[in-house]
Structures are given as C-alpha cells and as structure tokens.
Short mmCIF file of N, CA and C and ligand atoms in Angstrom, two decimals:
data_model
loop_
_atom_site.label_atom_id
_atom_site.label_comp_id
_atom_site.label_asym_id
_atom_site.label_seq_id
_atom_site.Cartn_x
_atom_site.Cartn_y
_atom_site.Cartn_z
N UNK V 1300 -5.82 -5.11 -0.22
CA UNK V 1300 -4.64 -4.91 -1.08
C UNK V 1300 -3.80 -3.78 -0.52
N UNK V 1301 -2.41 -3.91 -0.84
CA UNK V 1301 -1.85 -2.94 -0.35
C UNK V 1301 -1.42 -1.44 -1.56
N UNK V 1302 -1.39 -0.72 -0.14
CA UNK V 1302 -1.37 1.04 -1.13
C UNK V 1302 -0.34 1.27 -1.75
N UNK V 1303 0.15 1.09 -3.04
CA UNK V 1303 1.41 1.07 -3.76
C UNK V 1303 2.43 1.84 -3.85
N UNK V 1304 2.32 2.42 -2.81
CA UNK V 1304 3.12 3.77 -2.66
C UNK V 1304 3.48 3.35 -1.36
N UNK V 1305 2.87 2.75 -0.69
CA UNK V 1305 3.30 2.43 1.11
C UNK V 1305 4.58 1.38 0.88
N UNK V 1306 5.53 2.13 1.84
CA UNK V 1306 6.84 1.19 2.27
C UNK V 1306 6.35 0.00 3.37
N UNK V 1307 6.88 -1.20 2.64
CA UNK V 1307 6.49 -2.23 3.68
C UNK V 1307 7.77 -2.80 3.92
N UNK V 1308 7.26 -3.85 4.49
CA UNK V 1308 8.64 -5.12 4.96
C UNK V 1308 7.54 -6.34 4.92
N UNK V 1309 8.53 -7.14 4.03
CA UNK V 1309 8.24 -8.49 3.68
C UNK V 1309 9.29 -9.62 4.32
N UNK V 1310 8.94 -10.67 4.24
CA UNK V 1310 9.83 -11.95 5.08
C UNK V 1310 10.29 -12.78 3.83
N UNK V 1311 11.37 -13.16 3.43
CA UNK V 1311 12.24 -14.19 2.24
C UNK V 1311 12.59 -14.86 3.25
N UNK V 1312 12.55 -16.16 2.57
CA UNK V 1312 13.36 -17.15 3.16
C UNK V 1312 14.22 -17.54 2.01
N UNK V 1313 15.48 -18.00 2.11
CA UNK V 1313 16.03 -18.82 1.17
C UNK V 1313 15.70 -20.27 1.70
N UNK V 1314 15.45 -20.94 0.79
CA UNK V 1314 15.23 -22.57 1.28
C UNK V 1314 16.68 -23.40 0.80
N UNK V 1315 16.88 -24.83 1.09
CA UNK V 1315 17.97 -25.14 1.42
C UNK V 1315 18.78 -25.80 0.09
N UNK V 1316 17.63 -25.91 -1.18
CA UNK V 1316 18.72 -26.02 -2.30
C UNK V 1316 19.14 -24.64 -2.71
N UNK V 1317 18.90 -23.83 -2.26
CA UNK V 1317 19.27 -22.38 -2.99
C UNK V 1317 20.67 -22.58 -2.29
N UNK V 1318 21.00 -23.16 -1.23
CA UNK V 1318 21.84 -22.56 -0.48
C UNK V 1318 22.78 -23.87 -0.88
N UNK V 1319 22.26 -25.46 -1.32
CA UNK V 1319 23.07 -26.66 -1.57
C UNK V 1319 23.91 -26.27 -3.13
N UNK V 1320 22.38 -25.18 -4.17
CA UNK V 1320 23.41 -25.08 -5.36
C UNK V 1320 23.89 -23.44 -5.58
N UNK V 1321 24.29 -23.12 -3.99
CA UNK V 1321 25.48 -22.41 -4.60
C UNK V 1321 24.69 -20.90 -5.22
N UNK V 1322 23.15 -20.51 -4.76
CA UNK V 1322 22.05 -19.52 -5.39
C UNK V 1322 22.40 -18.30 -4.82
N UNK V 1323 22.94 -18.55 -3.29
CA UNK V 1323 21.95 -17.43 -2.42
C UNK V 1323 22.95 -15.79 -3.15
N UNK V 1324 23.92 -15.74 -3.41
CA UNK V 1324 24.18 -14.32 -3.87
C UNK V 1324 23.22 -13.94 -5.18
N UNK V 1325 23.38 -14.88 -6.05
CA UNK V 1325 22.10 -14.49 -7.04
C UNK V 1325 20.71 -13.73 -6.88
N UNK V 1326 20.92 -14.83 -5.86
CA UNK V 1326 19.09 -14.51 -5.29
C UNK V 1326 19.19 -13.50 -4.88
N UNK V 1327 19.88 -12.58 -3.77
CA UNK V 1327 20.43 -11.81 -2.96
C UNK V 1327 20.49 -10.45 -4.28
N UNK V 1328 21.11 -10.63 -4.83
CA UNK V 1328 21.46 -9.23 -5.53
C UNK V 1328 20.41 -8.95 -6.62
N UNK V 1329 19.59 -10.09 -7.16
CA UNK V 1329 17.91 -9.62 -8.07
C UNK V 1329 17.60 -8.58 -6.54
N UNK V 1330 16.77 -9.19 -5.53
CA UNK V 1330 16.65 -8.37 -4.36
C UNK V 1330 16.71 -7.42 -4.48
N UNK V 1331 17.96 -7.14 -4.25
CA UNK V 1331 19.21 -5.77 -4.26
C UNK V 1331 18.84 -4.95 -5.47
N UNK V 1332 19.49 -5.73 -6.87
CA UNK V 1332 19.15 -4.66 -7.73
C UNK V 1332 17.68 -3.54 -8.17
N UNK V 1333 16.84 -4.54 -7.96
CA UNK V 1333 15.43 -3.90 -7.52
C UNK V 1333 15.07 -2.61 -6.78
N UNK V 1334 16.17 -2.73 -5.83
CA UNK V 1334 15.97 -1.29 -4.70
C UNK V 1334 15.60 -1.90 -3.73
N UNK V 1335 15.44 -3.08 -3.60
CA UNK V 1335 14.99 -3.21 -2.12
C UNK V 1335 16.06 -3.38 -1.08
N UNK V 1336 15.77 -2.99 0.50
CA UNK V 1336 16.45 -2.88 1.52
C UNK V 1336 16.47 -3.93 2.26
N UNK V 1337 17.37 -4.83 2.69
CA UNK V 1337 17.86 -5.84 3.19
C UNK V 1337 17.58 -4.88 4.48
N UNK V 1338 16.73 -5.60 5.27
CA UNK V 1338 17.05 -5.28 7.09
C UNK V 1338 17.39 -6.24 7.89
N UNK V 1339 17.59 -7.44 7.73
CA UNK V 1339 17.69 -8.56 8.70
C UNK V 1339 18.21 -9.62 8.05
N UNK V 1340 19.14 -10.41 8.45
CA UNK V 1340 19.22 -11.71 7.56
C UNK V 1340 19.47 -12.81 8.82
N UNK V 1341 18.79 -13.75 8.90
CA UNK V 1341 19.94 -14.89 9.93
C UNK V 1341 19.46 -16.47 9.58
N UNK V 1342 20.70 -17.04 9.43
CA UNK V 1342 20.89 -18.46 9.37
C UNK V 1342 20.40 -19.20 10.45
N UNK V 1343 19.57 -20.17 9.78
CA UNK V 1343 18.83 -20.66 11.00
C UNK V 1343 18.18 -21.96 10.71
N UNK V 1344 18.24 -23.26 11.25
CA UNK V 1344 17.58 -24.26 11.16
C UNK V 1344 15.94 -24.04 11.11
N UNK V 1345 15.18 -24.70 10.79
CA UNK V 1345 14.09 -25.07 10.90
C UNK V 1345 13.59 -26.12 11.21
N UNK V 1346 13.18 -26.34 12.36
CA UNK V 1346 12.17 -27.32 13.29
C UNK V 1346 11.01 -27.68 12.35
N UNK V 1347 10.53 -29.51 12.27
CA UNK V 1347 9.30 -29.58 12.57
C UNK V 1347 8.46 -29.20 13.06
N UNK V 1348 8.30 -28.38 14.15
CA UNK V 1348 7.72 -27.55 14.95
C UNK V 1348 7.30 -26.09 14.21
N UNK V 1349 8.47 -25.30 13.92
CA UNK V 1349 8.61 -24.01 13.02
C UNK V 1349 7.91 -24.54 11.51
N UNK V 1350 8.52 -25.55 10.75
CA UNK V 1350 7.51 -25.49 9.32
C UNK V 1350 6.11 -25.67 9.61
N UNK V 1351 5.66 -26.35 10.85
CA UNK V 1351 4.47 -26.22 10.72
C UNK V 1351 3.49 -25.41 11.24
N UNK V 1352 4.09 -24.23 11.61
CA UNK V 1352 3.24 -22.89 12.40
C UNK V 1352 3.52 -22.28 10.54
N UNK V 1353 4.89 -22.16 10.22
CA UNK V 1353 4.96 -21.70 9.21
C UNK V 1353 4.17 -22.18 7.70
N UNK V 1354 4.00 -23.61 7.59
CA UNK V 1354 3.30 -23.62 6.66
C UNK V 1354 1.43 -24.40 7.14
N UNK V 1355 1.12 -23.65 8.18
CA UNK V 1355 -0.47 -24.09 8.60
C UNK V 1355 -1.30 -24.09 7.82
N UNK V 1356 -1.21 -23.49 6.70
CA UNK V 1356 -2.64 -24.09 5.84
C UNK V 1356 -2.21 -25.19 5.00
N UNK V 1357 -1.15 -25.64 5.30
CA UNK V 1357 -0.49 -26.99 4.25
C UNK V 1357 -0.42 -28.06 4.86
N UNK V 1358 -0.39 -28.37 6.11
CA UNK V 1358 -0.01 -29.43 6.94
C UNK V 1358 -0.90 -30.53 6.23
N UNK V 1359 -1.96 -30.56 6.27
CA UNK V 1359 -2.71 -31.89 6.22
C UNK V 1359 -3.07 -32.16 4.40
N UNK V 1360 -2.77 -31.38 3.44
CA UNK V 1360 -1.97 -31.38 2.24
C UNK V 1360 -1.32 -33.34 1.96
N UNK V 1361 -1.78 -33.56 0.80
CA UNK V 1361 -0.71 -35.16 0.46
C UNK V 1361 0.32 -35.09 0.50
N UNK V 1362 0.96 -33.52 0.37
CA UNK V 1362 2.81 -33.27 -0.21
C UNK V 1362 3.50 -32.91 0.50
N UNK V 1363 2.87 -32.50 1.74
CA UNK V 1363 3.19 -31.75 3.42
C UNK V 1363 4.77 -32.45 3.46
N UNK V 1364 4.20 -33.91 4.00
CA UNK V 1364 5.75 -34.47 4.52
C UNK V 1364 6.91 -34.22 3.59
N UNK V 1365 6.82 -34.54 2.57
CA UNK V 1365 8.09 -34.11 1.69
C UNK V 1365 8.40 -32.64 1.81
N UNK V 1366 7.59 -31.95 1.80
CA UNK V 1366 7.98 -30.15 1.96
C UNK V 1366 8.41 -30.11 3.39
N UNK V 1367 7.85 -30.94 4.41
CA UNK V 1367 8.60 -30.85 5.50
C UNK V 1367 9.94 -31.23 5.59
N UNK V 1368 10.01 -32.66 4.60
CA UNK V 1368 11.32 -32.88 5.08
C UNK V 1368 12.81 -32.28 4.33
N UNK V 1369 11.96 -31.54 3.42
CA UNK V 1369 12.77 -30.34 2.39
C UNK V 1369 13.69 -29.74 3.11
N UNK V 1370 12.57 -28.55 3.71
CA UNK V 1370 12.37 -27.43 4.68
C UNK V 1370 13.72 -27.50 5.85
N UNK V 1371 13.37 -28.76 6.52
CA UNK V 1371 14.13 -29.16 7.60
C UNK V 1371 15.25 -29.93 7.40
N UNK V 1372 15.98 -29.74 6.15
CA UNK V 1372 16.91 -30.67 5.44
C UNK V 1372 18.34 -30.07 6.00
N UNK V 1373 18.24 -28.73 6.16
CA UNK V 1373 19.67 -27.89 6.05
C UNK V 1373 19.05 -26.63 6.50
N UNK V 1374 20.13 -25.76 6.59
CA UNK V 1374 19.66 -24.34 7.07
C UNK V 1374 18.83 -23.61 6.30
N UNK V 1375 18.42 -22.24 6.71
CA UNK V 1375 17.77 -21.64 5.58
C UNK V 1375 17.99 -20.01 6.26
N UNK V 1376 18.66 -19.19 5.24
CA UNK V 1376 19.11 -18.11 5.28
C UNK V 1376 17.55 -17.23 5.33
N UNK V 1377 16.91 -17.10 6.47
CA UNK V 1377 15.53 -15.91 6.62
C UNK V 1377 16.39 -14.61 6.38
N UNK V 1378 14.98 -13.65 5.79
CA UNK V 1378 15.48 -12.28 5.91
C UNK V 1378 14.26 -11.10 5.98
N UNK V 1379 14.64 -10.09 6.30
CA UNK V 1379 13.13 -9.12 6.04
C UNK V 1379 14.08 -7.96 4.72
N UNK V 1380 13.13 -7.86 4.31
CA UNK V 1380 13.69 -6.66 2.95
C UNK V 1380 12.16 -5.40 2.87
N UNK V 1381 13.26 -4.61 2.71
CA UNK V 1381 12.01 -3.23 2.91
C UNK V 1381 11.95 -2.38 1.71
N UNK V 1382 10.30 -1.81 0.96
CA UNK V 1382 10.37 -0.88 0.39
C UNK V 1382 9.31 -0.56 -0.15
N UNK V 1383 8.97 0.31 -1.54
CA UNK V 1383 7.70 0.09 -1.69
C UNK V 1383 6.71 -0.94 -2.25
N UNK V 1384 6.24 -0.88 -1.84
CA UNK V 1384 5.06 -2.04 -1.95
C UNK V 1384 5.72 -3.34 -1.85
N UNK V 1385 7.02 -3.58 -0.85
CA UNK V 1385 7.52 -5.08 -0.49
C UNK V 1385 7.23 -6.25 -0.98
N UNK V 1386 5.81 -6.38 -0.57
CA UNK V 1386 5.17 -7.88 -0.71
C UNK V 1386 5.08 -8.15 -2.08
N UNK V 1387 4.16 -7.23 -3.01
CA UNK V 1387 3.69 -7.85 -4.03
C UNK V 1387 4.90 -7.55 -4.78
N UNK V 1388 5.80 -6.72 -4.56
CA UNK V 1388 7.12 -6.57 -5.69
C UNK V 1388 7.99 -8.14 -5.32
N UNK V 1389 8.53 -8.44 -4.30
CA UNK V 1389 9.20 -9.65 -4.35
C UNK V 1389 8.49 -10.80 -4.67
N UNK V 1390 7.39 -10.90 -4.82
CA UNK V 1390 6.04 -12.31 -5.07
C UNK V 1390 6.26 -12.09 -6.74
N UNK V 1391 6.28 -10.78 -7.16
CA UNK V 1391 6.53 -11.02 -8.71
C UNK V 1391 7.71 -11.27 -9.01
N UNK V 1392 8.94 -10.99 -8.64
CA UNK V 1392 10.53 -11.47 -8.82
C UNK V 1392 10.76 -12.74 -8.65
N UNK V 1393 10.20 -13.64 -7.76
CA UNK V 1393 9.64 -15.20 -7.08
C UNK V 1393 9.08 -15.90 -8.15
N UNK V 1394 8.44 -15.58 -8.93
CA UNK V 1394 7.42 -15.99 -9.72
C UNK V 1394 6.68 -17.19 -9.21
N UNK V 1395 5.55 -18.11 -10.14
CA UNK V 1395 4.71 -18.73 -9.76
C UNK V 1395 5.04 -19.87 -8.52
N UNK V 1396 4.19 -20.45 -7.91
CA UNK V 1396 4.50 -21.42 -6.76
C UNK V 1396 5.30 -22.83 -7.88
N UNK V 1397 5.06 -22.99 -8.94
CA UNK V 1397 5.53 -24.08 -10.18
C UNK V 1397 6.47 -23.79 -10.71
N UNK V 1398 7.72 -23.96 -10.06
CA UNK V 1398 8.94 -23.18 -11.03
C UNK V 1398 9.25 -23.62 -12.61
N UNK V 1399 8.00 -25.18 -13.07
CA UNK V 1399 7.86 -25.22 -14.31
C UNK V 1399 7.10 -24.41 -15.26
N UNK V 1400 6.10 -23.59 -14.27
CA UNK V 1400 5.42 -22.68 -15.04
C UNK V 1400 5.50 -21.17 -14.48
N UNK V 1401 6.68 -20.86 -14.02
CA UNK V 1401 6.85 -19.33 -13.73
C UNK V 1401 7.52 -18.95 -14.59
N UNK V 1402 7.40 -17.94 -15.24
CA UNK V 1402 8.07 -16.85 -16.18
C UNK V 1402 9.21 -16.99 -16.08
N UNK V 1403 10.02 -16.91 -17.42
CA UNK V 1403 10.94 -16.88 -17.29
C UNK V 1403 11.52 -15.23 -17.10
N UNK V 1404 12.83 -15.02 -15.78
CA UNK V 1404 13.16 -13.57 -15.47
C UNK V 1404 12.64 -13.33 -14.31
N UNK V 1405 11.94 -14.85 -14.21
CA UNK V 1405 11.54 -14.88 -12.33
C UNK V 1405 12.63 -15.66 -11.51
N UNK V 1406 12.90 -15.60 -10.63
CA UNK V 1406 13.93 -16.28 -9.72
C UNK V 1406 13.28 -17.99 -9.86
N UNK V 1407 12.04 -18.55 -9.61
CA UNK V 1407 11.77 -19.46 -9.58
C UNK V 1407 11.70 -20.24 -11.47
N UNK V 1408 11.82 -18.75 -11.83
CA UNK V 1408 11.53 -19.36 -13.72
C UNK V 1408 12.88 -19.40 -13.95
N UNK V 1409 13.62 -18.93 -13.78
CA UNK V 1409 15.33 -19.01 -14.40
C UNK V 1409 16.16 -19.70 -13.34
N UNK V 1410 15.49 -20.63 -12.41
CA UNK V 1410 16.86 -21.30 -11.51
C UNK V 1410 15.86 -22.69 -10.84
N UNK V 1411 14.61 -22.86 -11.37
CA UNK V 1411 13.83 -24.06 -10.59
C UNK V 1411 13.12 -24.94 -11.42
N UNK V 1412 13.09 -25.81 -11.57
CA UNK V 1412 12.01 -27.32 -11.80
C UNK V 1412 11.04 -27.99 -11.55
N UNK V 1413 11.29 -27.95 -9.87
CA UNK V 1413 11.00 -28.80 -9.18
C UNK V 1413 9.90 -28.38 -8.41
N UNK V 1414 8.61 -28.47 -8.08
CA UNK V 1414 7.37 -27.74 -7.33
C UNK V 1414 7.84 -27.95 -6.16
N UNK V 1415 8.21 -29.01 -4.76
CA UNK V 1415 9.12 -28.85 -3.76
C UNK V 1415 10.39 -27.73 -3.53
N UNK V 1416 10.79 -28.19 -4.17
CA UNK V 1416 12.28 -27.71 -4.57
C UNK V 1416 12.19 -26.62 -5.19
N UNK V 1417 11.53 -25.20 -4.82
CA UNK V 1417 11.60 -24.11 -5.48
C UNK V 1417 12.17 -22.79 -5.12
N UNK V 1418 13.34 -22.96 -4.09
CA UNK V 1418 14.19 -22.24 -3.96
C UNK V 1418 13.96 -20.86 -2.46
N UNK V 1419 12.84 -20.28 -2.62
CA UNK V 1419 12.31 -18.92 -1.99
C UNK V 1419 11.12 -19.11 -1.76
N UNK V 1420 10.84 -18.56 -0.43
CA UNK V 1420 9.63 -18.15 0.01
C UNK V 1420 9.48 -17.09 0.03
N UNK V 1421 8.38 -15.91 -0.12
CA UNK V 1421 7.89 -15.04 0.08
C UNK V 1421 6.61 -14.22 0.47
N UNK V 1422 6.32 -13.73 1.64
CA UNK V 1422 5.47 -13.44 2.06
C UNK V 1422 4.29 -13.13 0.65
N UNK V 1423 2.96 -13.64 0.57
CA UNK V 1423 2.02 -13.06 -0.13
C UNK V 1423 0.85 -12.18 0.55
N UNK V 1424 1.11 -11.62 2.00
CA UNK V 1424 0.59 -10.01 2.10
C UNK V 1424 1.42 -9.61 3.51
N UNK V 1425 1.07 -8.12 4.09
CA UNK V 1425 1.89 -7.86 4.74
C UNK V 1425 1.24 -8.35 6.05
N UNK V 1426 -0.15 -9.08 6.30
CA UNK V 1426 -0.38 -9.58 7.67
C UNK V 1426 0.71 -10.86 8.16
N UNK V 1427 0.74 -11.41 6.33
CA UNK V 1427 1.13 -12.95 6.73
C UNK V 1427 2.58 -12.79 6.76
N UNK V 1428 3.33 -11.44 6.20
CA UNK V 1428 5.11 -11.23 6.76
C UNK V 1428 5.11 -10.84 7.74
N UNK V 1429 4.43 -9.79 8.76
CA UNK V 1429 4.35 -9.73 10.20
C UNK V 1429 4.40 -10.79 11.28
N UNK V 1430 3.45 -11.70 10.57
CA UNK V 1430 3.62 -13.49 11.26
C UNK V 1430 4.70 -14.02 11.12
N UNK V 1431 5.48 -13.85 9.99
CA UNK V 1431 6.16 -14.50 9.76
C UNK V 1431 7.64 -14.11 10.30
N UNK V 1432 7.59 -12.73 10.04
CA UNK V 1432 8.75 -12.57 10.82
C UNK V 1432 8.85 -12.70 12.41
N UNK V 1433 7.62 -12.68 12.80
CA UNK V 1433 7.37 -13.15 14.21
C UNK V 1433 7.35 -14.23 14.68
N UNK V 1434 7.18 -15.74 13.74
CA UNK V 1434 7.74 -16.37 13.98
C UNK V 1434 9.55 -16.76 13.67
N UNK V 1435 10.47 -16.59 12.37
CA UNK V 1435 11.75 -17.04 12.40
C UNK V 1435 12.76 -15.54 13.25
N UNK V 1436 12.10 -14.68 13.53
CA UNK V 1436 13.01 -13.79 14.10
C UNK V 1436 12.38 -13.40 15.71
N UNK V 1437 13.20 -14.12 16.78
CA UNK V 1437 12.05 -13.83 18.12
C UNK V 1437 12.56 -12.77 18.64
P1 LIG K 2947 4.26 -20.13 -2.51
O1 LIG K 2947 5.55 -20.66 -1.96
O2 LIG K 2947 4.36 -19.78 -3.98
O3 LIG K 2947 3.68 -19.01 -1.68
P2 LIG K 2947 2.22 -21.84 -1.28
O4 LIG K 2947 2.25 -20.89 -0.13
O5 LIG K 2947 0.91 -22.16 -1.89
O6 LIG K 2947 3.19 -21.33 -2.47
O7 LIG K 2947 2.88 -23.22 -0.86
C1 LIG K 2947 4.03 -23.25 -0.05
C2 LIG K 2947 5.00 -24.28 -0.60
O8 LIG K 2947 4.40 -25.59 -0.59
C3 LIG K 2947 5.38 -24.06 -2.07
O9 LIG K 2947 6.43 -23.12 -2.20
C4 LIG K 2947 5.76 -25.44 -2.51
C5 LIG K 2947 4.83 -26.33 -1.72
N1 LIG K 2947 3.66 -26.68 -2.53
C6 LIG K 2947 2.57 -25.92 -2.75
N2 LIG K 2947 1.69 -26.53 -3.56
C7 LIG K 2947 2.26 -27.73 -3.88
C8 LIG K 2947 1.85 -28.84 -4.67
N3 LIG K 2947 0.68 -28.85 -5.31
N4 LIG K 2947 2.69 -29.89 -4.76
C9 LIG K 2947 3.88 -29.90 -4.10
N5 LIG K 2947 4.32 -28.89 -3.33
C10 LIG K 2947 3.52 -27.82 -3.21
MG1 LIG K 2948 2.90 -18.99 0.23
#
C-alpha cells in the first residue's frame, strides 16, 4: 500500500465516449479541483497491439473483444496527474469498475451506465502507473 503522505504520479486515460459526449473538461477539472497536478496530456490512438499490453490480465476475458473494440474506436486523451497519494485518490473520484453501481459524486457514478462504456481509466497502484505510463508515453 502506498504511504499517504507520499507524492505520486498516476496514469488517466480518458476513453473515447468521454471524449464522443462532450466529458473531457468535466472530467478534467473534478481532477483539477481536487489539487491534483496535470503533468502530461497527449492525444493518441490506441492499437490492438497497445490495449492489449495495456489490458493483459483481460485479454482472454468473454468481454475482451468488445472492450477492445471500444478502446480502439477513437482517440483517447492519456495523461499523468501528480500528488499526494495519486493513485488511490483518483481510483476514488473514478468510482467502481460498474458505473451502475459506483457512488454517486464519482465520475463513473454521475456520468456512466454502461460497464464497457465507463468513461476513465485509472491506474490502481503506482507499479501498474509506471507501466503504464511507459507504455502510452515513449
Ligand atoms: P477498472 O477500469 O475499474 O480498473 P478493471 O481493470 O478490472 O477495472 O477492468 C478494465 C476495464 O475492463 C473496465 O474499466 C471495464 C472492462 N471490464 C471489466 N470487467 C468487466 C466485465 N465484467 N464486463 C464488461 N467489461 C468489463
Ligand atoms: Mg484497472
């Protein structure tokens, strides 16, 4: 677990209905208002290739292909955001992986439906945002 006082950097992705309905400043300024530090942002396709380094413990999953073909539908605005305790503070703003059963006052509880279709990714520790930003930012 991480030391709650330690400044980290975590990896967001916006995924591509955030960006079809019109989300990403929303999304962007919860972020923001929080205190956290935007360090990186870039627009960027995603490869078949890239979702599946990126989502490796999901590949062989029944729901894979549809999240693949989500994923790889349209662009997706990556970013790294910095501060304290990064990871687990943006995973609670995100709320649950079920945007039918995340809290409402979570980004995924006040703007999602759809278990595919849930808007944001967010690193859940700081080994797996190091990967991650190592893979969408070379
Ligand atoms: P999270 O995005 O909350 O970290 P995850 O890493 O377990 O969740 O899964 C990655 C994505 O895969 C998730 O955002 C949506 C999709 N997914 C996960 N479980 C699913 C399921 N049971 N049915 C459909 N899609 C699912
Ligand atoms: Mg995850």
């Amino acid at each position: 677990m991480s030391d709650s006082n330690a400044v980290e950097r975590t990896f967001v992705m916006l995924k591509p209905d955030a960006l079809e309905r019109g989300l990403i400043g929303e999304i962007i300024s919860r972020l923001e208002r929080k205190g956290l530090k935007p360090v990186r942002f870039l627009w960027r396709a995603v490869s078949p290739e890239l979702a599946a380094k990126h989502y490796e413990r999901l590949t062989s999953k029944p729901f894979y292909p549809l999240l693949e073909a989500y994923i790889t539908r349209g662009p997706v605005l990556a970013s790294i955001w910095e501060g304290r305790d990064a990871v687990a503070v943006v995973r609670r703003l995100v709320g649950a992986t079920d945007p039918a059963l995340a809290e409402a006052g979570t980004i995924r509880g006040d703007f999602g439906l759809d278990v595919t279709e849930n808007l944001i990714h967010a690193s859940d520790s700081p080994e797996a945002a190091e990967r991650e930003i190592g893979l969408f930012f070379d």
